[in-house]
mmCIF file of C-alpha atoms in Angstrom:
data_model
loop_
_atom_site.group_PDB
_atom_site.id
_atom_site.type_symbol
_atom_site.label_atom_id
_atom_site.label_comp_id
_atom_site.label_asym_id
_atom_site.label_seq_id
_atom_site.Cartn_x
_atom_site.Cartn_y
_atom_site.Cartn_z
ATOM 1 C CA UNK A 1 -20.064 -6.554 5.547
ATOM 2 C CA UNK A 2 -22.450 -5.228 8.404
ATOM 3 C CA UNK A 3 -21.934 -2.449 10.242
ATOM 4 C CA UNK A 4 -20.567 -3.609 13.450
ATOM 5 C CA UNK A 5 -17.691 -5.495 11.206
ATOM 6 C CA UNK A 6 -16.523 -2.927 9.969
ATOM 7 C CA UNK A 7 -12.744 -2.646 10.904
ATOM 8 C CA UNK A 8 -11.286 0.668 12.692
ATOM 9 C CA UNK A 9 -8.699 0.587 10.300
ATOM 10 C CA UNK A 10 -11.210 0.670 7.277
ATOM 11 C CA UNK A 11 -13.119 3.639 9.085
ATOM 12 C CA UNK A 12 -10.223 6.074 9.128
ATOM 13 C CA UNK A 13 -8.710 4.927 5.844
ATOM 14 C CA UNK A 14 -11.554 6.356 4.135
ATOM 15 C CA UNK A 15 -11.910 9.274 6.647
ATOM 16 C CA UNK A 16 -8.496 10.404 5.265
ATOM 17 C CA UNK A 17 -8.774 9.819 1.974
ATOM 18 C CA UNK A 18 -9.683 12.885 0.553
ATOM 19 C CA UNK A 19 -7.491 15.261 2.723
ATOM 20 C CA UNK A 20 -4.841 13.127 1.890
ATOM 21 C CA UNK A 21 -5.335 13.128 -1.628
ATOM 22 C CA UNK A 22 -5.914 16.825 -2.035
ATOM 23 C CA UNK A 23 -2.709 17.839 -0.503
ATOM 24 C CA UNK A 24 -0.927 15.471 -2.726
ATOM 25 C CA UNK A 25 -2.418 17.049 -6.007
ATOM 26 C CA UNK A 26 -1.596 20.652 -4.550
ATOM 27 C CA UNK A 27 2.129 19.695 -3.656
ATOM 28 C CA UNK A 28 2.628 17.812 -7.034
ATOM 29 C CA UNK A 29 2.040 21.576 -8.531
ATOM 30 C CA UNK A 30 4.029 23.131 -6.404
ATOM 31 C CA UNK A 31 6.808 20.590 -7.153
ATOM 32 C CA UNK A 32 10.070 23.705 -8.099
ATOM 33 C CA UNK A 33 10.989 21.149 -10.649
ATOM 34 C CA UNK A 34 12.299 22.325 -14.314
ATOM 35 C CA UNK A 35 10.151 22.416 -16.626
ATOM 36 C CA UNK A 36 11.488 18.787 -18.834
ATOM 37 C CA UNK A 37 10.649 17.134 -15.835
ATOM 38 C CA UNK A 38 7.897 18.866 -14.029
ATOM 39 C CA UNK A 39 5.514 16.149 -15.587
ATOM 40 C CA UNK A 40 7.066 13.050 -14.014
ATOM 41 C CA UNK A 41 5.671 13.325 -10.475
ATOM 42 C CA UNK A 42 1.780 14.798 -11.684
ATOM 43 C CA UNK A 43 1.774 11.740 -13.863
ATOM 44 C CA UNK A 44 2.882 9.529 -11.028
ATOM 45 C CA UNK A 45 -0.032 10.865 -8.983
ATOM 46 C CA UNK A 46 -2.745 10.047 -12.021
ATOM 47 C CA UNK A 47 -1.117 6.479 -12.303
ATOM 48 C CA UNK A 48 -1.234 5.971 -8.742
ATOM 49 C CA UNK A 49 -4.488 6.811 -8.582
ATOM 50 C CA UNK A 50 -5.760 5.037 -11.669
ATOM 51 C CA UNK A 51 -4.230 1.903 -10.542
ATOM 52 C CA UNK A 52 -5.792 2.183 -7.798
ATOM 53 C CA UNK A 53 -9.478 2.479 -9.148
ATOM 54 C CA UNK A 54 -8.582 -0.532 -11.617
ATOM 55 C CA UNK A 55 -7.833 -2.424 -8.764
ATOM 56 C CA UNK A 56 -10.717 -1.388 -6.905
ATOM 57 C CA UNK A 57 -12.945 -2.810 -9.269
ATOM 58 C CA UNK A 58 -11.378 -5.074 -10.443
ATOM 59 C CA UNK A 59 -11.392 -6.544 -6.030
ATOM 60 C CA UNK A 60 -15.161 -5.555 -5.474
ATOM 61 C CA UNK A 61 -15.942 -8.134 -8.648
ATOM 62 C CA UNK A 62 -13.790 -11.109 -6.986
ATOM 63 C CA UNK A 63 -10.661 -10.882 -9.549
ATOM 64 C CA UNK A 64 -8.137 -10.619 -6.503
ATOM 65 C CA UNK A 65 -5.241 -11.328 -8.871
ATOM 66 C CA UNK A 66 -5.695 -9.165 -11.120
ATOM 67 C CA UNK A 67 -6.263 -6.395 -8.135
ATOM 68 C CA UNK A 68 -3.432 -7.323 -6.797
ATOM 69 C CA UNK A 69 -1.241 -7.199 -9.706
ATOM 70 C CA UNK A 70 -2.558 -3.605 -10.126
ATOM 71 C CA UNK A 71 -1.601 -2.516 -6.852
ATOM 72 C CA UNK A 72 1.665 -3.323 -7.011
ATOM 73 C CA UNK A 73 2.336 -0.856 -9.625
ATOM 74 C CA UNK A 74 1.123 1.881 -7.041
ATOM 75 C CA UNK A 75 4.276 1.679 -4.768
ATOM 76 C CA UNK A 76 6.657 1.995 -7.785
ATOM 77 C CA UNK A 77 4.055 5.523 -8.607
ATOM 78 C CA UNK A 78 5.418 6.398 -5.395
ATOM 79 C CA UNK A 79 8.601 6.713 -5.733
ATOM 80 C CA UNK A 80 8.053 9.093 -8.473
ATOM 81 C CA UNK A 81 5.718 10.784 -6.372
ATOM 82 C CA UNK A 82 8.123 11.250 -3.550
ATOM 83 C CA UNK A 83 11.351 12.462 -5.668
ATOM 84 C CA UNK A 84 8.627 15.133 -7.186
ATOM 85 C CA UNK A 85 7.706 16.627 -3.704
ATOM 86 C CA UNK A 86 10.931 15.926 -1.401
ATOM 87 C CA UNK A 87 12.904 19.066 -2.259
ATOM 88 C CA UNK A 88 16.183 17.078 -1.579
ATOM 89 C CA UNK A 89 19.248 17.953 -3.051
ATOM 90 C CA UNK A 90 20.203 15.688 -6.245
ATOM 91 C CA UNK A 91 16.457 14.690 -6.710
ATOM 92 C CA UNK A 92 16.713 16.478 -10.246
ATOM 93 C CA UNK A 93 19.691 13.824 -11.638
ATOM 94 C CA UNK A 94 17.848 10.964 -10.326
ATOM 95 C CA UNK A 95 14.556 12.055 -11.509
ATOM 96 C CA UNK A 96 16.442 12.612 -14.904
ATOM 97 C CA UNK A 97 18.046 9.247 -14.549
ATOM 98 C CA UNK A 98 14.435 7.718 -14.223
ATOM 99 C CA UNK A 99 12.916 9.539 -17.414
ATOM 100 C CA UNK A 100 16.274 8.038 -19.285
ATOM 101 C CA UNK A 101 15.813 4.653 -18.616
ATOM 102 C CA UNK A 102 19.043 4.685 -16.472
ATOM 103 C CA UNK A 103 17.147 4.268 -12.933
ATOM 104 C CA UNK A 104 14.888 1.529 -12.198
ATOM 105 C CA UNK A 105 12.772 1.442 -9.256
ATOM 106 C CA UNK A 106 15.078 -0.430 -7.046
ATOM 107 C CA UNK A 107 17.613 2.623 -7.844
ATOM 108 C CA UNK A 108 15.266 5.198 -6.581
ATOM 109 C CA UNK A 109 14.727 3.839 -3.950
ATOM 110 C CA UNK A 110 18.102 3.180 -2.994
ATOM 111 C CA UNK A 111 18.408 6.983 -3.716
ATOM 112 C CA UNK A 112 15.623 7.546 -1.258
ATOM 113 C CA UNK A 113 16.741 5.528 1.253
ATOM 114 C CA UNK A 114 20.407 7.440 1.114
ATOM 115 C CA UNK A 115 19.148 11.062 1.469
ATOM 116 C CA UNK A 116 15.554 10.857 2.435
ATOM 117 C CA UNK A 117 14.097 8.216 4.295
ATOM 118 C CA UNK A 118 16.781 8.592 7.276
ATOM 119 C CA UNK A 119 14.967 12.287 8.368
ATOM 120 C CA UNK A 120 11.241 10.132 8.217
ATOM 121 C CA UNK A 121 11.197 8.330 11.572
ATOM 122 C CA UNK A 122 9.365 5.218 12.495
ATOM 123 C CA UNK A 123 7.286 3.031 10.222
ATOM 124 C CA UNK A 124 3.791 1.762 11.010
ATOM 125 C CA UNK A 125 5.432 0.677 13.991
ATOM 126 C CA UNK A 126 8.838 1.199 15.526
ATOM 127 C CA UNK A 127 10.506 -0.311 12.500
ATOM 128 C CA UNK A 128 12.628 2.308 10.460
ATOM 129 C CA UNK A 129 11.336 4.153 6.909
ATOM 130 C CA UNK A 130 13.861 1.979 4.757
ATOM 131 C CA UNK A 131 12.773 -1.040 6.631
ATOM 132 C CA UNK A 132 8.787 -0.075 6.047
ATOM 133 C CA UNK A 133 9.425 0.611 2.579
ATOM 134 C CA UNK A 134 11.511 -2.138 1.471
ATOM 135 C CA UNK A 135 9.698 -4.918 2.599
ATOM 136 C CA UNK A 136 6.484 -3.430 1.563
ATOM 137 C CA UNK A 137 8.192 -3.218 -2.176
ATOM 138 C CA UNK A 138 9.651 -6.908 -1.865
ATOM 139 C CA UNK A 139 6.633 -8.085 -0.552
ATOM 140 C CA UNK A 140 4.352 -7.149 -3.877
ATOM 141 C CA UNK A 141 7.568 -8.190 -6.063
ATOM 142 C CA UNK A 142 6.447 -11.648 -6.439
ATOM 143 C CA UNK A 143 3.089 -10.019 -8.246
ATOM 144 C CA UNK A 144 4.879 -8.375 -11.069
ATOM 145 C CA UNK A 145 4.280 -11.325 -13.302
ATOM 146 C CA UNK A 146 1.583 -14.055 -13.460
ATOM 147 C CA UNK A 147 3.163 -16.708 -11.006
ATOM 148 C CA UNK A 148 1.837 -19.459 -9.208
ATOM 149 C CA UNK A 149 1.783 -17.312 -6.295
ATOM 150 C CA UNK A 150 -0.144 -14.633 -7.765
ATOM 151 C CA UNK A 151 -2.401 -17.947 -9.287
ATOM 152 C CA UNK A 152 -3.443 -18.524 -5.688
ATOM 153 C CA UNK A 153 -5.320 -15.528 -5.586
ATOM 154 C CA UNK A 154 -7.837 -16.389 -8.049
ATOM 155 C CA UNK A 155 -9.201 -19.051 -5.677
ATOM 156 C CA UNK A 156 -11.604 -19.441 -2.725
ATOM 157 C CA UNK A 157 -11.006 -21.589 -0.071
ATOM 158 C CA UNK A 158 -14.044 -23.200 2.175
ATOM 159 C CA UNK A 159 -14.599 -24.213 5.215
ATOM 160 C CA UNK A 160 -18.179 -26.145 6.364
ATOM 161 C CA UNK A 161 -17.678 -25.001 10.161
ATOM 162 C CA UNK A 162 -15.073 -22.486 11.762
ATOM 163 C CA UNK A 163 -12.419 -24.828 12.994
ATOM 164 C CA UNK A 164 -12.726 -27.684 10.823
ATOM 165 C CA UNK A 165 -9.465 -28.509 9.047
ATOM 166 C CA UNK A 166 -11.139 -29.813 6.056
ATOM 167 C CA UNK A 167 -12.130 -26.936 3.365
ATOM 168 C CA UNK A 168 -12.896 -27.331 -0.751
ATOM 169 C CA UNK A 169 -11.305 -24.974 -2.892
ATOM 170 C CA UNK A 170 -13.493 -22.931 -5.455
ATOM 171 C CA UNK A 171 -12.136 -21.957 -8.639
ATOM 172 C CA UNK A 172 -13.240 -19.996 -11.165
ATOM 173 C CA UNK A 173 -13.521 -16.696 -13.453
ATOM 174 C CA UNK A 174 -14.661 -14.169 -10.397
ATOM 175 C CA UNK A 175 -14.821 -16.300 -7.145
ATOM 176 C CA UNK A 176 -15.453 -13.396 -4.244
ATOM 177 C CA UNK A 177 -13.156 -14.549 -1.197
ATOM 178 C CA UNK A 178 -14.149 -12.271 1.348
ATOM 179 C CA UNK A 179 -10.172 -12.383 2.682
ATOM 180 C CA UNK A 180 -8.981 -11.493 -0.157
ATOM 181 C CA UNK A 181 -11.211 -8.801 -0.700
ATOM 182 C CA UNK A 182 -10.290 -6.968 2.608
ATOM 183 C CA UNK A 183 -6.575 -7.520 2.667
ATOM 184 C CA UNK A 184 -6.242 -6.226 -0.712
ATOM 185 C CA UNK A 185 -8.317 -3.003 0.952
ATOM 186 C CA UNK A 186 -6.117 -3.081 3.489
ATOM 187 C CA UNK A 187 -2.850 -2.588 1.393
ATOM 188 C CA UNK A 188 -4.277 0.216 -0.748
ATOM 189 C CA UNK A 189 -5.176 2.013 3.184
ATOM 190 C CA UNK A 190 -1.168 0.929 3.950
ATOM 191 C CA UNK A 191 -0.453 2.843 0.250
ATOM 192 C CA UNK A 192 -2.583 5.792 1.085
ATOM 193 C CA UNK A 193 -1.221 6.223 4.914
ATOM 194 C CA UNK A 194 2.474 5.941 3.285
ATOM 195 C CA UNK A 195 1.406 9.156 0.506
ATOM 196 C CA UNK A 196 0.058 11.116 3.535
ATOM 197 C CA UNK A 197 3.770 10.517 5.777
ATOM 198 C CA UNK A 198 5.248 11.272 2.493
ATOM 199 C CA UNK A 199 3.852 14.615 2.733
ATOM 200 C CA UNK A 200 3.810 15.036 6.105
ATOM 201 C CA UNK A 201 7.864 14.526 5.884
ATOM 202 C CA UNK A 202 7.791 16.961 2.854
ATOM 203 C CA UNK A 203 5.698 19.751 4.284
ATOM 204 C CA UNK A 204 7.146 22.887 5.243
ATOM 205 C CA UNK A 205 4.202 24.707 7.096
ATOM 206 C CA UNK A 206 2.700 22.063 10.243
ATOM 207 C CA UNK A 207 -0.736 21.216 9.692
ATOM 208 C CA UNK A 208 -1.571 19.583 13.131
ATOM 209 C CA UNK A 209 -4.730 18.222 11.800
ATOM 210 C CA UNK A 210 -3.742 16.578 9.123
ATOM 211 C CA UNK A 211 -1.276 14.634 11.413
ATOM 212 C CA UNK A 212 -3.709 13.610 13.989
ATOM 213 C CA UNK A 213 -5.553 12.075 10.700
ATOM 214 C CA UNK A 214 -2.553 10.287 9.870
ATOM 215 C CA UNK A 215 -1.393 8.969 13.342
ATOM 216 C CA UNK A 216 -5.167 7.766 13.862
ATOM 217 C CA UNK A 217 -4.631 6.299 10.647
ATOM 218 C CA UNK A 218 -1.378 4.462 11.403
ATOM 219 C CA UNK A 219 -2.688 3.305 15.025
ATOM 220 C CA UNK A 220 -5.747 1.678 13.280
ATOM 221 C CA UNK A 221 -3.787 0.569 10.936
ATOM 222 C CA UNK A 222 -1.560 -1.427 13.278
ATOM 223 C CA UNK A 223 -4.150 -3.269 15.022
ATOM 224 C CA UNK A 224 -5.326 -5.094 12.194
ATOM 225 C CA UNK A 225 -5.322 -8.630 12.642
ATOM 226 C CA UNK A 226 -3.618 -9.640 9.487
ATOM 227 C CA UNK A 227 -0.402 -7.834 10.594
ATOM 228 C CA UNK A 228 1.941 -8.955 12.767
ATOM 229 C CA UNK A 229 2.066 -6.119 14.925
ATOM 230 C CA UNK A 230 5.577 -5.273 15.275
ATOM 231 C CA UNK A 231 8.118 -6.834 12.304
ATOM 232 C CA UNK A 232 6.814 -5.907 9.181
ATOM 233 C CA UNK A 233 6.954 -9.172 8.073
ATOM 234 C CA UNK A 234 4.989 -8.182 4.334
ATOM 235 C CA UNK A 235 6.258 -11.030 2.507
ATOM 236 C CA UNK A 236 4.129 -13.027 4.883
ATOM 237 C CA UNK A 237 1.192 -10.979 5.706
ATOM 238 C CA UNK A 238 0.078 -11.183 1.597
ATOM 239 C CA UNK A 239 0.086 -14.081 0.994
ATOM 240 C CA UNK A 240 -2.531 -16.033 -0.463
ATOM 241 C CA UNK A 241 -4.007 -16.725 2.846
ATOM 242 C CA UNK A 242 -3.520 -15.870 6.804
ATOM 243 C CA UNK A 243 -4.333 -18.278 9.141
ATOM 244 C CA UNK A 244 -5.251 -17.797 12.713
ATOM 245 C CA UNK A 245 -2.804 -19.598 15.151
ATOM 246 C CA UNK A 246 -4.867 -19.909 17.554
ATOM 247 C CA UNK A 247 -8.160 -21.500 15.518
ATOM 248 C CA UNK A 248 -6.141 -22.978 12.633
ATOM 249 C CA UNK A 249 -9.058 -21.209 10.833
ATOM 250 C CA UNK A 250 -8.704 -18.208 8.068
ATOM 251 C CA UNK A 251 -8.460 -14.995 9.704
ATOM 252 C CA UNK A 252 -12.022 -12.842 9.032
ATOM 253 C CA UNK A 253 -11.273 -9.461 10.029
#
């Protein structure tokens, strides 16, 4: 990818990166859990961000699925994450509840949604936090197991000219799709922007930098062409492909 196509969203994703990722780690620590489950939310943050690297690699190297499959299991690390850092009252028996076997992550979330999410605001647009969050989750549902949805990301498809409505689809071990590449990039940026408003909602001291970070973050974010701009619409924005409207062509962001 040259220079000049390098999207804005891309830019600040990895600008923030780091400070978002530090404060993370430091809140993690400071968590005021007990000590039986103190653990649970520092070992959310290593999965999180070992998932993460796995799926890295495993995208720069063309295995999309597998990537993608990966990434899922980052927004179920948040949860974890979240319950360790959000100081709300009851967080301790749900936290418990998780370590028992007695919550799944639809349950925490539900939790979250109940005495949490409601203080958050807005979304990546004007869409609410539960809204964000929920069809973020359902979208990356369908990758939990090896489908023939999550099949469709080991392929390539090709198109002679830009326009032309008939393409050839190459399979194979590691087939690079550029697309594929950048929209899986593009979620991970979505998952780091959602940690940093996680601790943004958390934090009790204001750290006015940080949040001009974020909200350049979010803006950028929100532009991109493979979102819809407004309705959250996740379900649709991963799948296997995005077409342009306009062209009939595969969006190349």
């Amino acid at each position: 990818m040259r220079q000049r196509e390098i999207p804005e969203w891309f830019s600040k994703a990895e600008e923030a990166f780091d400070p978002i990722h530090q404060r993370i780690a430091a809140a993690v620590k400071a968590h005021g859990l007990p000590t039986h489950l103190s653990l649970a939310p520092q070992e959310a943050v290593y999965f999180f961000v070992h998932s993460m690297q796995i799926a890295y690699e495993a995208n720069k190297a063309g295995v999309h699925a597998n990537a993608l499959s990966q990434t899922r299991y980052c927004v179920e690390a948040l949860t974890i994450i979240e319950l360790g850092i959000c100081r709300k009252n009851g967080r301790e028996a749900i936290l418990e509840e998780w370590l028992d076997g007695k919550a799944s992550p639809g349950k925490v979330r539900q939790w979250l949604a109940q005495n949490v999410w409601p203080s958050y605001g807005t979304g990546l647009w004007s869409e609410s936090w539960e809204d964000f969050m929920t069809k973020l989750a359902k979208a990356v549902q369908p990758y939990a197991h090896y489908t023939a949805q999550l099949a469709q990301w080991q392929s390539r498809l090709h198109f002679a000219n830009p326009g032309e409505k008939t393409a050839y689809i190459e399979s194979g071990p590691m087939v690079y799709d550029p697309q594929k590449a950048t929209r899986i990039t593009l979620l991970h940026s979505i998952l780091n922007y959602t940690l940093a408003r996680i601790w943004l909602a958390s934090s009790t001291t204001k750290d006015l930098e940080f949040h001009a970070i974020v909200t350049c973050l979010r803006q950028a974010l929100g532009k991109s062409r493979y979102l819809d701009g407004q309705q959250t619409n996740w379900e649709h924005q991963f799948f296997a492909m995005v077409w342009d409207r306009r062209t009939g062509s595969p969006i190349l962001e």
